[in-house]
């Protein structure tokens, strides 16, 4: 994913995913093998007719190695569920990787747009554009009252899941997350973090998404999420300013130490790496360190993951080998950018 | 039960994690459980929503005396039984919604903002669906007028409803609509 976009100091990425099914076929979990093959053929045919899909690449899951699939999962381009579907799953991918379409995941189609920063409306427009194109060729399963029909009733209606990946170091350091994240879940938003031992959120990364998909329009869902998140962004920025006023030297020290470890450590777990990248990112966002940028930080966040690491190395690595390979790759990326 | 991570090996490890009073469950094979700290970092909720929904469903059935009264409930199109659905939380086809509608409605109300779609409509049935939405609204208005004994106004609404209904033809499109 490219860097850039609004509020990118707090919002790492915006993602919109829409679930769609073809009326005449059973949903993938119940469809027989030959039906799932027909779904693949139909989708290939439908998208093949459209000029806009010409630039897309087509990846049957059967043609990908486990490592390739794992790194696609780590880049959020496919779900673990699709990665596990080796025979009938496929991915359509736009060259910039901002649009990915999963075929035969939980639903026949999952159209996804990922953009950097806070760009939910733009992501919805992008995903909606490809939805319209496919819809002109395919009869979607749609009910007048219940909207788009999906395999899981939690997606019925709009089939829309909008989510934001947030970096909230200041709120987490100042222990305000419990209150704020609690409030988010009360207004119908789901909040997930990466939890380490205990309940510490690793890397200060939190994902927020809508839970309601029926009874609100896409625009309402997205504007609700955006307006709630803009308050979280405001609070995070205030907390950062406060920290900067009181603990400037400590924050700068933390960021520079993180950079030092990322450059010179010899063995590193992914948990440690994610935490250090977070410290470095905060230092950069506060103007305390200038030798990195968001593009590099985003790249680091992906390359430290097991699948990407092994794919870059070109062979399978066990955990110990990954912990040695990881800092080597981080060092290379840091040196390349300087 | 298969491992929820790799979907290949038998799940031998059951992880229950609670944070903020919410419980999440995970069934993993040993291999995946070992790798979990690195695999866990996924943007996609892997187990939360289905499990939550299936849980809600089971709870509802369990608390409901009528639970045993739909053992034979089954989707005529795909053959999924309601019992199977309440285990996995996933439907088999678009007809399942009609087959299980009565059972699903209270649950949809619980997890969503109501029971009727207000979002995007496929282009080819757009006008028809918009007419149907308008008819629903007019019918509500009409009933209100009747209750308030405003019969003349109600009659106007009734005529408008008939007019709209006449325009909807069975093929799913609307007379005079050019696509
Ligand atoms: Zn496993
Ligand atoms: Zn069915």
Short mmCIF file of C-alpha atoms and ligand atoms in Angstrom, two decimals:
data_model
loop_
_atom_site.label_atom_id
_atom_site.label_comp_id
_atom_site.label_asym_id
_atom_site.label_seq_id
_atom_site.Cartn_x
_atom_site.Cartn_y
_atom_site.Cartn_z
CA UNK A 1 0.00 0.00 0.00
CA UNK A 2 1.24 3.46 -0.89
CA UNK A 3 1.61 6.08 1.81
CA UNK A 4 -0.23 9.38 1.84
CA UNK A 5 -3.84 10.34 2.42
CA UNK A 6 -5.47 12.50 5.09
CA UNK A 7 -4.85 12.02 8.84
CA UNK A 8 -2.19 9.48 8.04
CA UNK A 9 -0.41 10.25 11.33
CA UNK A 10 -3.21 8.39 13.14
CA UNK A 11 -5.05 6.38 10.48
CA UNK A 12 -2.81 3.86 8.75
CA UNK A 13 -5.40 2.61 6.31
CA UNK A 14 -9.09 2.64 5.37
CA UNK A 15 -10.72 -0.47 4.07
CA UNK A 16 -14.14 -1.20 2.64
CA UNK A 17 -15.31 -4.69 1.77
CA UNK A 18 -18.61 -5.64 0.17
CA UNK A 19 -20.05 -9.15 0.11
CA UNK A 20 -22.05 -10.28 -2.92
CA UNK A 21 -23.62 -13.54 -4.10
CA UNK A 22 -25.00 -14.74 -7.39
CA UNK A 23 -28.69 -15.55 -7.15
CA UNK A 24 -28.73 -18.93 -8.86
CA UNK A 25 -25.95 -20.70 -6.95
CA UNK A 26 -25.73 -22.03 -3.41
CA UNK A 27 -23.34 -20.10 -1.19
CA UNK A 28 -19.74 -21.40 -1.38
CA UNK A 29 -19.81 -23.35 1.91
CA UNK A 30 -22.68 -25.48 0.61
CA UNK A 31 -22.03 -25.42 -3.13
CA UNK A 32 -20.74 -28.61 -4.74
CA UNK A 33 -17.31 -28.60 -6.42
CA UNK A 34 -18.71 -28.27 -9.95
CA UNK A 35 -20.88 -25.34 -8.86
CA UNK A 36 -17.92 -23.56 -7.33
CA UNK A 37 -16.07 -24.08 -10.58
CA UNK A 38 -19.00 -22.57 -12.46
CA UNK A 39 -18.92 -19.56 -10.13
CA UNK A 40 -15.24 -19.07 -10.99
CA UNK A 41 -15.99 -19.36 -14.71
CA UNK A 42 -18.94 -16.96 -14.48
CA UNK A 43 -16.87 -14.37 -12.67
CA UNK A 44 -14.02 -14.75 -15.09
CA UNK A 45 -16.44 -14.29 -17.95
CA UNK A 46 -18.27 -11.33 -16.40
CA UNK A 47 -15.11 -9.40 -15.57
CA UNK A 48 -13.46 -10.39 -18.84
CA UNK A 49 -16.10 -8.41 -20.74
CA UNK A 50 -15.19 -5.17 -19.01
CA UNK A 51 -12.40 -2.87 -20.07
CA UNK A 52 -11.88 -1.81 -16.42
CA UNK A 53 -10.82 -5.34 -15.43
CA UNK A 54 -8.22 -5.74 -18.20
CA UNK A 55 -5.37 -4.60 -15.98
CA UNK A 56 -6.33 -6.96 -13.13
CA UNK A 57 -4.31 -10.11 -12.54
CA UNK A 58 -6.11 -13.37 -11.78
CA UNK A 59 -4.76 -15.73 -9.13
CA UNK A 60 -6.38 -19.11 -8.59
CA UNK A 61 -5.49 -20.21 -5.04
CA UNK A 62 -4.44 -23.56 -6.49
CA UNK A 63 -1.56 -21.87 -8.34
CA UNK A 64 -0.11 -20.15 -5.28
CA UNK A 65 2.35 -21.57 -2.77
CA UNK A 66 1.55 -21.52 0.94
CA UNK A 67 4.07 -18.71 1.41
CA UNK A 68 2.59 -16.63 -1.38
CA UNK A 69 -0.86 -17.06 0.11
CA UNK A 70 0.35 -16.21 3.59
CA UNK A 71 1.98 -13.01 2.40
CA UNK A 72 -1.25 -12.02 0.60
CA UNK A 73 -3.04 -12.52 3.93
CA UNK A 74 -0.43 -10.37 5.68
CA UNK A 75 -0.99 -7.62 3.11
CA UNK A 76 -4.75 -7.92 3.80
CA UNK A 77 -5.41 -8.77 0.15
CA UNK A 78 -7.01 -12.11 0.92
CA UNK A 79 -8.52 -13.60 4.09
CA UNK A 80 -7.15 -16.65 5.89
CA UNK A 81 -10.36 -18.40 4.83
CA UNK A 82 -9.63 -17.90 1.13
CA UNK A 83 -5.99 -18.88 1.63
CA UNK A 84 -7.23 -22.21 3.01
CA UNK A 85 -9.53 -22.78 0.02
CA UNK A 86 -7.03 -24.39 -2.31
CA UNK A 87 -9.23 -25.69 -5.13
CA UNK A 88 -11.94 -23.20 -5.95
CA UNK A 89 -10.85 -19.89 -4.51
CA UNK A 90 -9.39 -17.12 -6.61
CA UNK A 91 -8.22 -13.54 -6.32
CA UNK A 92 -8.59 -10.70 -8.82
CA UNK A 93 -6.05 -8.01 -8.09
CA UNK A 94 -5.58 -4.52 -9.48
CA UNK A 95 -1.88 -3.75 -10.09
CA UNK A 96 -1.75 -1.05 -7.38
CA UNK A 97 -3.27 -3.63 -4.95
CA UNK A 98 -5.87 -1.08 -3.81
CA UNK A 99 -8.67 -3.27 -5.21
CA UNK A 100 -8.86 -6.98 -4.56
CA UNK A 101 -11.75 -9.28 -5.30
CA UNK A 102 -11.99 -12.65 -3.60
CA UNK A 103 -14.03 -15.32 -5.37
CA UNK A 104 -15.53 -18.24 -3.45
CA UNK A 105 -14.62 -17.02 -0.01
CA UNK A 106 -17.51 -17.15 2.47
CA UNK A 107 -19.59 -15.41 -0.21
CA UNK A 108 -19.24 -15.75 -3.98
CA UNK A 109 -17.64 -12.32 -4.13
CA UNK A 110 -15.87 -10.09 -1.67
CA UNK A 111 -14.87 -6.81 -3.27
CA UNK A 112 -12.34 -4.88 -1.23
CA UNK A 113 -10.73 -1.45 -1.47
CA UNK A 114 -7.82 -0.41 0.77
CA UNK A 115 -6.54 3.17 0.74
CA UNK A 116 -3.97 4.86 2.99
CA UNK A 117 -5.08 7.33 5.66
CA UNK A 118 -8.68 8.26 6.39
CA UNK A 119 -10.43 7.73 3.05
CA UNK A 120 -13.49 5.63 3.78
CA UNK A 121 -15.78 7.43 1.35
CA UNK A 122 -13.23 7.13 -1.43
CA UNK A 123 -12.77 3.43 -0.63
CA UNK A 124 -16.55 2.91 -0.78
CA UNK A 125 -16.69 4.69 -4.14
CA UNK A 126 -13.86 2.56 -5.53
CA UNK A 127 -15.35 -0.73 -4.33
CA UNK A 128 -18.81 0.38 -5.48
CA UNK A 129 -17.52 1.09 -8.97
CA UNK A 130 -16.37 -2.51 -9.47
CA UNK A 131 -19.56 -3.76 -7.81
CA UNK A 132 -21.59 -1.84 -10.44
CA UNK A 133 -19.50 -3.29 -13.26
CA UNK A 134 -20.02 -6.88 -12.10
CA UNK A 135 -23.68 -6.24 -11.31
CA UNK A 136 -24.32 -5.25 -14.91
CA UNK A 137 -23.32 -8.80 -15.95
CA UNK A 138 -24.53 -10.89 -13.01
CA UNK A 139 -27.86 -11.34 -11.21
CA UNK A 140 -27.01 -10.78 -7.55
CA UNK A 141 -28.91 -12.44 -4.71
CA UNK A 142 -30.97 -9.52 -3.44
CA UNK A 143 -34.15 -9.29 -1.40
CA UNK A 144 -36.40 -6.25 -1.42
CA UNK A 145 -36.53 -6.14 2.37
CA UNK A 146 -33.24 -7.72 3.42
CA UNK A 147 -31.01 -6.26 0.73
CA UNK A 148 -27.95 -8.17 -0.48
CA UNK A 149 -28.12 -11.74 0.81
CA UNK A 150 -24.97 -13.15 2.38
CA UNK A 151 -23.90 -16.45 3.88
CA UNK A 152 -23.57 -14.95 7.33
CA UNK A 153 -26.56 -12.96 8.63
CA UNK A 154 -24.14 -10.47 10.20
CA UNK A 155 -23.36 -9.16 6.68
CA UNK A 156 -26.88 -9.06 5.26
CA UNK A 157 -28.30 -5.80 3.87
CA UNK A 158 -25.48 -3.68 2.53
CA UNK A 159 -22.90 -6.48 2.85
CA UNK A 160 -20.58 -3.66 3.81
CA UNK A 161 -17.74 -3.85 6.28
CA UNK A 162 -15.81 -0.62 6.66
CA UNK A 163 -12.73 -0.63 8.83
CA UNK A 164 -9.90 1.61 9.87
CA UNK A 165 -6.47 0.66 11.12
CA UNK A 166 -5.53 3.20 13.78
CA UNK A 167 -2.21 3.91 15.46
CA UNK A 168 -3.03 5.16 18.98
CA UNK A 169 0.23 5.27 20.95
CA UNK A 170 -0.56 8.39 23.00
CA UNK A 171 -4.00 7.20 24.10
CA UNK A 172 -2.52 3.84 25.03
CA UNK A 173 0.49 5.29 26.89
CA UNK A 174 -1.79 7.62 28.83
CA UNK A 175 -4.19 4.73 29.54
CA UNK A 176 -7.24 6.35 28.00
CA UNK A 177 -8.01 3.56 25.58
CA UNK A 178 -10.32 1.58 27.85
CA UNK A 179 -12.74 4.49 28.10
CA UNK A 180 -12.61 5.44 24.43
CA UNK A 181 -12.69 1.96 22.96
CA UNK A 182 -15.52 1.09 25.35
CA UNK A 183 -17.48 4.06 24.02
CA UNK A 184 -16.86 2.89 20.45
CA UNK A 185 -18.38 -0.51 21.11
CA UNK A 186 -21.43 1.21 22.62
CA UNK A 187 -22.12 3.01 19.34
CA UNK A 188 -22.11 -0.25 17.40
CA UNK A 189 -18.48 -0.37 16.35
CA UNK A 190 -16.28 -3.42 16.75
CA UNK A 191 -12.79 -2.80 18.08
CA UNK A 192 -9.91 -5.20 17.76
CA UNK A 193 -6.31 -4.93 18.78
CA UNK A 194 -3.40 -7.26 18.55
CA UNK A 195 -3.06 -8.49 22.09
CA UNK A 196 0.16 -9.82 23.49
CA UNK A 197 0.57 -11.46 26.85
CA UNK A 198 -2.08 -10.15 29.20
CA UNK A 199 -4.20 -7.59 27.47
CA UNK A 200 -1.55 -5.15 26.24
CA UNK A 201 -2.19 -4.02 22.70
CA UNK A 202 0.91 -4.73 20.63
CA UNK A 203 2.26 -1.98 18.44
CA UNK A 204 -0.53 0.39 19.55
CA UNK A 205 -2.52 -0.75 16.54
CA UNK A 206 -6.29 -0.96 16.77
CA UNK A 207 -8.82 -1.85 14.12
CA UNK A 208 -12.31 -0.34 14.26
CA UNK A 209 -15.17 -1.49 12.04
CA UNK A 210 -18.94 -1.23 11.74
CA UNK A 211 -21.09 -4.06 13.04
CA UNK A 212 -24.43 -3.03 11.61
CA UNK A 213 -25.03 -3.82 7.93
CA UNK A 214 -28.84 -3.88 7.80
CA UNK A 215 -31.12 -0.90 8.41
CA UNK A 216 -28.61 1.79 7.49
CA UNK A 217 -27.46 2.91 4.07
CA UNK A 218 -23.82 2.58 3.03
CA UNK A 219 -23.40 6.34 3.30
CA UNK A 220 -24.84 6.37 6.83
CA UNK A 221 -22.59 3.52 7.94
CA UNK A 222 -19.52 5.25 6.55
CA UNK A 223 -20.33 8.72 7.79
CA UNK A 224 -21.09 7.35 11.29
CA UNK A 225 -17.77 5.56 11.39
CA UNK A 226 -15.90 8.57 10.00
CA UNK A 227 -17.42 11.02 12.44
CA UNK A 228 -16.80 8.82 15.47
CA UNK A 229 -13.24 8.19 14.33
CA UNK A 230 -12.54 11.86 13.76
CA UNK A 231 -13.19 12.33 17.48
CA UNK A 232 -10.77 9.54 18.33
CA UNK A 233 -8.19 11.16 16.03
CA UNK A 234 -8.72 14.47 17.82
CA UNK A 235 -8.22 12.84 21.22
CA UNK A 236 -5.11 11.00 20.07
CA UNK A 237 -3.65 14.25 18.70
CA UNK A 238 -4.39 16.08 21.95
CA UNK A 239 -2.79 13.30 23.96
CA UNK A 240 0.27 13.42 21.68
CA UNK A 241 0.62 17.18 22.13
CA UNK A 242 0.33 16.75 25.87
CA UNK A 243 3.00 14.08 25.91
CA UNK A 244 5.22 16.18 23.69
CA UNK A 245 4.95 19.15 26.06
CA UNK A 246 5.78 17.10 29.13
CA UNK A 247 8.02 14.27 27.92
CA UNK A 248 9.72 15.52 24.78
CA UNK A 249 13.15 14.12 25.64
CA UNK A 250 11.75 10.73 26.65
CA UNK A 251 9.75 10.42 23.45
CA UNK A 252 12.72 11.38 21.31
CA UNK A 253 14.87 8.91 23.22
CA UNK A 254 12.30 6.15 22.70
CA UNK A 255 12.13 6.80 18.95
CA UNK A 256 15.91 6.94 18.48
CA UNK A 257 16.42 3.81 20.59
CA UNK A 258 13.79 2.06 18.46
CA UNK A 259 15.67 3.08 15.32
CA UNK A 260 18.92 1.88 16.86
CA UNK A 261 17.48 -1.53 17.70
CA UNK A 262 15.80 -1.85 14.31
CA UNK A 263 19.13 -1.10 12.64
CA UNK A 264 21.49 -3.14 14.79
CA UNK A 265 19.63 -5.93 16.61
CA UNK A 266 20.49 -9.45 15.48
CA UNK A 267 17.52 -11.45 16.75
CA UNK A 268 13.97 -10.08 16.84
CA UNK A 269 10.47 -11.48 17.31
CA UNK A 270 7.59 -9.99 15.34
CA UNK A 271 6.03 -8.68 18.54
CA UNK A 272 9.17 -6.74 19.41
CA UNK A 273 9.47 -5.46 15.85
CA UNK A 274 5.86 -4.21 15.76
CA UNK A 275 6.38 -2.37 19.05
CA UNK A 276 9.63 -0.74 17.85
CA UNK A 277 8.04 0.31 14.55
CA UNK A 278 5.25 1.93 16.57
CA UNK A 279 7.75 3.86 18.74
CA UNK A 280 9.58 5.02 15.63
CA UNK A 281 6.34 6.03 13.95
CA UNK A 282 5.29 8.16 16.93
CA UNK A 283 8.69 9.87 16.92
CA UNK A 284 8.34 10.62 13.22
CA UNK A 285 4.76 11.89 13.56
CA UNK A 286 5.85 14.23 16.38
CA UNK A 287 8.73 15.60 14.29
CA UNK A 288 11.36 14.18 16.66
CA UNK A 289 13.00 11.97 14.08
CA UNK A 290 13.17 12.67 10.37
CA UNK A 291 15.14 9.86 8.79
CA UNK A 292 12.04 7.72 8.04
CA UNK A 293 8.64 8.25 6.43
CA UNK A 294 5.21 6.60 6.38
CA UNK A 295 5.93 4.67 3.22
CA UNK A 296 8.92 3.00 4.84
CA UNK A 297 7.12 2.44 8.15
CA UNK A 298 4.18 0.80 6.36
CA UNK A 299 6.57 -1.35 4.38
CA UNK A 300 8.34 -2.48 7.58
CA UNK A 301 5.02 -3.41 9.19
CA UNK A 302 4.39 -5.89 6.37
CA UNK A 303 7.89 -7.25 5.73
CA UNK A 304 8.41 -8.38 9.33
CA UNK A 305 5.51 -10.82 9.09
CA UNK A 306 6.33 -14.52 8.69
CA UNK A 307 4.91 -15.05 5.19
CA UNK A 308 6.50 -11.97 3.60
CA UNK A 309 9.79 -12.70 5.34
CA UNK A 310 9.92 -16.23 3.99
CA UNK A 311 8.78 -15.19 0.54
CA UNK A 312 11.57 -12.61 0.33
CA UNK A 313 14.10 -15.15 1.52
CA UNK A 314 12.78 -17.67 -0.96
CA UNK A 315 12.44 -20.59 1.42
CA UNK A 316 10.61 -21.80 4.50
CA UNK A 317 12.06 -20.64 7.79
CA UNK A 318 11.30 -21.89 11.28
CA UNK A 319 10.65 -19.45 14.07
CA UNK A 320 14.29 -19.15 15.14
CA UNK A 321 15.41 -18.57 11.56
CA UNK A 322 12.71 -15.95 11.08
CA UNK A 323 13.83 -14.13 14.22
CA UNK A 324 17.30 -13.85 12.66
CA UNK A 325 16.10 -13.04 9.13
CA UNK A 326 13.72 -10.34 10.38
CA UNK A 327 16.24 -7.79 11.70
CA UNK A 328 18.45 -8.38 8.64
CA UNK A 329 15.57 -7.45 6.32
CA UNK A 330 14.62 -4.45 8.45
CA UNK A 331 18.22 -3.21 8.31
CA UNK A 332 18.26 -3.56 4.53
CA UNK A 333 15.00 -1.63 4.15
CA UNK A 334 16.24 1.15 6.45
CA UNK A 335 19.54 1.46 4.61
CA UNK A 336 17.88 1.42 1.21
CA UNK A 337 15.67 4.37 2.15
CA UNK A 338 18.56 6.52 3.37
CA UNK B 1 -13.48 -30.51 14.64
CA UNK B 2 -10.92 -29.06 12.26
CA UNK B 3 -8.38 -26.45 13.29
CA UNK B 4 -9.76 -22.97 12.61
CA UNK B 5 -6.38 -21.75 11.49
CA UNK B 6 -5.21 -24.31 8.92
CA UNK B 7 -8.49 -26.18 8.43
CA UNK B 8 -6.45 -29.32 7.85
CA UNK B 9 -5.42 -30.83 11.18
CA UNK B 10 -7.74 -31.92 13.94
CA UNK B 11 -8.14 -29.19 16.56
CA UNK B 12 -6.75 -30.35 19.89
CA UNK B 13 -6.35 -27.04 21.68
CA UNK B 14 -9.21 -24.89 22.82
CA UNK B 15 -8.31 -21.32 23.66
CA UNK B 16 -10.71 -19.09 25.53
CA UNK B 17 -9.62 -15.52 25.87
CA UNK B 18 -11.49 -12.86 27.72
CA UNK B 19 -10.83 -9.18 27.48
CA UNK B 20 -13.17 -6.40 28.58
CA UNK B 21 -15.62 -9.03 29.76
CA UNK B 22 -15.98 -10.47 26.26
CA UNK B 23 -15.05 -14.07 25.60
CA UNK B 24 -13.60 -15.36 22.41
CA UNK B 25 -13.03 -18.99 21.59
CA UNK B 26 -10.57 -20.59 19.25
CA UNK B 27 -10.03 -24.22 18.28
CA UNK B 28 -6.53 -24.91 16.99
CA UNK B 29 -4.21 -27.76 16.20
CA UNK B 30 -0.94 -27.88 18.14
CA UNK B 31 1.08 -26.60 15.25
CA UNK B 32 -1.08 -23.52 14.75
CA UNK B 33 -1.40 -22.84 18.45
CA UNK B 34 2.39 -22.75 18.62
CA UNK B 35 2.58 -20.33 15.71
CA UNK B 36 -0.32 -18.30 16.92
CA UNK B 37 1.52 -15.30 18.32
CA UNK B 38 2.76 -14.55 14.82
CA UNK B 39 -0.31 -15.55 12.86
CA UNK B 40 -2.74 -13.71 15.07
CA UNK B 41 -2.05 -10.30 13.59
CA UNK B 42 -4.75 -10.25 11.00
CA UNK B 43 -6.84 -7.35 9.79
CA UNK B 44 -9.75 -9.73 9.23
CA UNK B 45 -11.85 -10.84 12.19
CA UNK B 46 -11.31 -14.56 11.93
CA UNK B 47 -13.72 -16.03 14.38
CA UNK B 48 -15.57 -13.32 16.23
CA UNK B 49 -18.72 -12.63 14.28
CA UNK B 50 -19.78 -16.13 13.26
CA UNK B 51 -19.13 -17.50 16.66
CA UNK B 52 -20.93 -14.58 18.21
CA UNK B 53 -23.93 -15.09 15.97
CA UNK B 54 -24.03 -18.83 16.40
CA UNK B 55 -23.73 -18.27 20.14
CA UNK B 56 -26.60 -15.81 20.11
CA UNK B 57 -28.65 -18.23 18.09
CA UNK B 58 -27.99 -21.16 20.41
CA UNK B 59 -28.71 -19.05 23.44
CA UNK B 60 -31.96 -17.94 21.92
CA UNK B 61 -32.99 -21.46 21.10
CA UNK B 62 -31.89 -22.72 24.44
CA UNK B 63 -33.91 -20.14 26.30
CA UNK B 64 -36.86 -20.67 24.05
CA UNK B 65 -39.31 -23.42 24.88
CA UNK B 66 -40.31 -23.62 21.28
CA UNK B 67 -36.78 -24.57 20.31
CA UNK B 68 -37.77 -28.18 19.86
CA UNK B 69 -40.76 -27.22 17.76
CA UNK B 70 -38.84 -26.74 14.54
CA UNK B 71 -36.80 -29.90 14.21
CA UNK B 72 -38.04 -30.40 10.67
CA UNK B 73 -37.35 -26.86 9.55
CA UNK B 74 -35.28 -27.01 6.40
CA UNK B 75 -34.53 -24.81 3.39
CA UNK B 76 -36.37 -26.34 0.40
CA UNK B 77 -33.75 -25.08 -2.02
CA UNK B 78 -30.37 -26.08 -0.53
CA UNK B 79 -31.50 -28.58 2.12
CA UNK B 80 -29.80 -26.85 5.04
CA UNK B 81 -31.69 -27.62 8.24
CA UNK B 82 -32.25 -24.98 10.85
CA UNK B 83 -30.41 -27.17 13.34
CA UNK B 84 -27.34 -27.19 11.07
CA UNK B 85 -27.56 -23.45 10.60
CA UNK B 86 -27.71 -22.78 14.31
CA UNK B 87 -24.50 -24.81 14.68
CA UNK B 88 -22.41 -23.04 12.05
CA UNK B 89 -24.12 -19.64 11.81
CA UNK B 90 -23.95 -19.64 8.03
CA UNK B 91 -26.74 -19.97 5.49
CA UNK B 92 -26.61 -22.15 2.42
CA UNK B 93 -28.42 -20.14 -0.25
CA UNK B 94 -30.54 -17.08 -0.87
CA UNK B 95 -33.75 -19.06 -0.21
CA UNK B 96 -32.65 -19.80 3.37
CA UNK B 97 -33.74 -16.30 4.38
CA UNK B 98 -37.31 -17.04 3.44
CA UNK B 99 -37.26 -20.50 4.99
CA UNK B 100 -35.88 -19.31 8.35
CA UNK B 101 -37.31 -15.81 8.29
CA UNK B 102 -39.39 -16.11 11.43
CA UNK B 103 -36.45 -17.46 13.42
CA UNK B 104 -33.97 -14.96 11.97
CA UNK B 105 -35.98 -11.79 12.42
CA UNK B 106 -35.53 -11.33 16.17
CA UNK B 107 -31.81 -12.01 15.78
CA UNK B 108 -31.40 -9.57 12.92
CA UNK B 109 -33.09 -6.98 15.09
CA UNK B 110 -30.57 -7.67 17.84
CA UNK B 111 -27.46 -7.27 15.74
CA UNK B 112 -28.58 -4.70 13.18
CA UNK B 113 -30.33 -1.33 13.05
CA UNK B 114 -33.70 -2.79 12.12
CA UNK B 115 -35.00 -5.33 9.67
CA UNK B 116 -35.20 -3.51 6.39
CA UNK B 117 -32.52 -2.68 3.90
CA UNK B 118 -32.02 1.01 3.21
CA UNK B 119 -28.86 0.86 1.13
CA UNK B 120 -27.81 0.25 -2.43
CA UNK B 121 -30.14 -1.56 -4.86
CA UNK B 122 -29.02 -3.45 -7.99
CA UNK B 123 -29.66 -1.28 -11.03
CA UNK B 124 -31.90 -3.73 -12.86
CA UNK B 125 -34.53 -3.81 -10.09
CA UNK B 126 -33.95 -0.36 -8.71
CA UNK B 127 -37.20 1.29 -9.79
CA UNK B 128 -39.29 -1.65 -8.65
CA UNK B 129 -37.70 -1.68 -5.20
CA UNK B 130 -38.07 2.07 -4.84
CA UNK B 131 -41.77 1.74 -5.76
CA UNK B 132 -42.19 -1.05 -3.22
CA UNK B 133 -40.55 1.10 -0.54
CA UNK B 134 -42.88 3.95 -1.41
CA UNK B 135 -45.90 1.64 -1.30
CA UNK B 136 -44.90 0.47 2.19
CA UNK B 137 -44.66 4.05 3.39
CA UNK B 138 -47.96 5.01 1.78
CA UNK B 139 -49.69 2.01 3.39
CA UNK B 140 -48.51 3.09 6.81
CA UNK B 141 -49.69 6.64 6.15
CA UNK B 142 -53.02 5.34 4.93
CA UNK B 143 -53.62 3.28 8.06
CA UNK B 144 -52.83 6.33 10.16
CA UNK B 145 -55.35 8.38 8.20
CA UNK B 146 -58.00 5.68 8.66
CA UNK B 147 -57.35 5.60 12.40
CA UNK B 148 -57.77 9.36 12.50
CA UNK B 149 -60.94 9.01 10.42
CA UNK B 150 -59.53 11.11 7.60
CA UNK B 151 -61.13 8.88 5.01
CA UNK B 152 -60.88 11.19 2.03
CA UNK B 153 -57.13 11.61 2.44
CA UNK B 154 -56.81 7.86 2.94
CA UNK B 155 -58.64 7.29 -0.33
CA UNK B 156 -56.15 9.48 -2.18
CA UNK B 157 -53.29 7.42 -0.78
CA UNK B 158 -55.06 4.19 -1.70
CA UNK B 159 -55.36 5.34 -5.32
CA UNK B 160 -51.68 6.24 -5.41
CA UNK B 161 -50.78 2.78 -4.04
CA UNK B 162 -52.91 1.09 -6.73
CA UNK B 163 -51.30 3.20 -9.39
CA UNK B 164 -47.80 2.22 -8.24
CA UNK B 165 -48.76 -1.45 -7.93
CA UNK B 166 -50.09 -1.42 -11.47
CA UNK B 167 -46.79 -0.12 -12.73
CA UNK B 168 -44.83 -2.98 -11.26
CA UNK B 169 -44.92 -5.95 -13.58
CA UNK B 170 -43.93 -9.40 -12.56
CA UNK B 171 -40.70 -9.59 -14.48
CA UNK B 172 -39.04 -7.46 -11.88
CA UNK B 173 -38.99 -4.31 -13.94
CA UNK B 174 -41.37 -1.42 -14.27
CA UNK B 175 -43.47 -0.39 -17.26
CA UNK B 176 -41.86 2.31 -19.33
CA UNK B 177 -38.52 1.85 -17.63
CA UNK B 178 -35.66 2.12 -20.04
CA UNK B 179 -32.43 0.62 -18.84
ZN1 LIG C 1 -3.90 -25.91 12.38
ZN1 LIG C 2 -31.04 -22.54 1.43
#
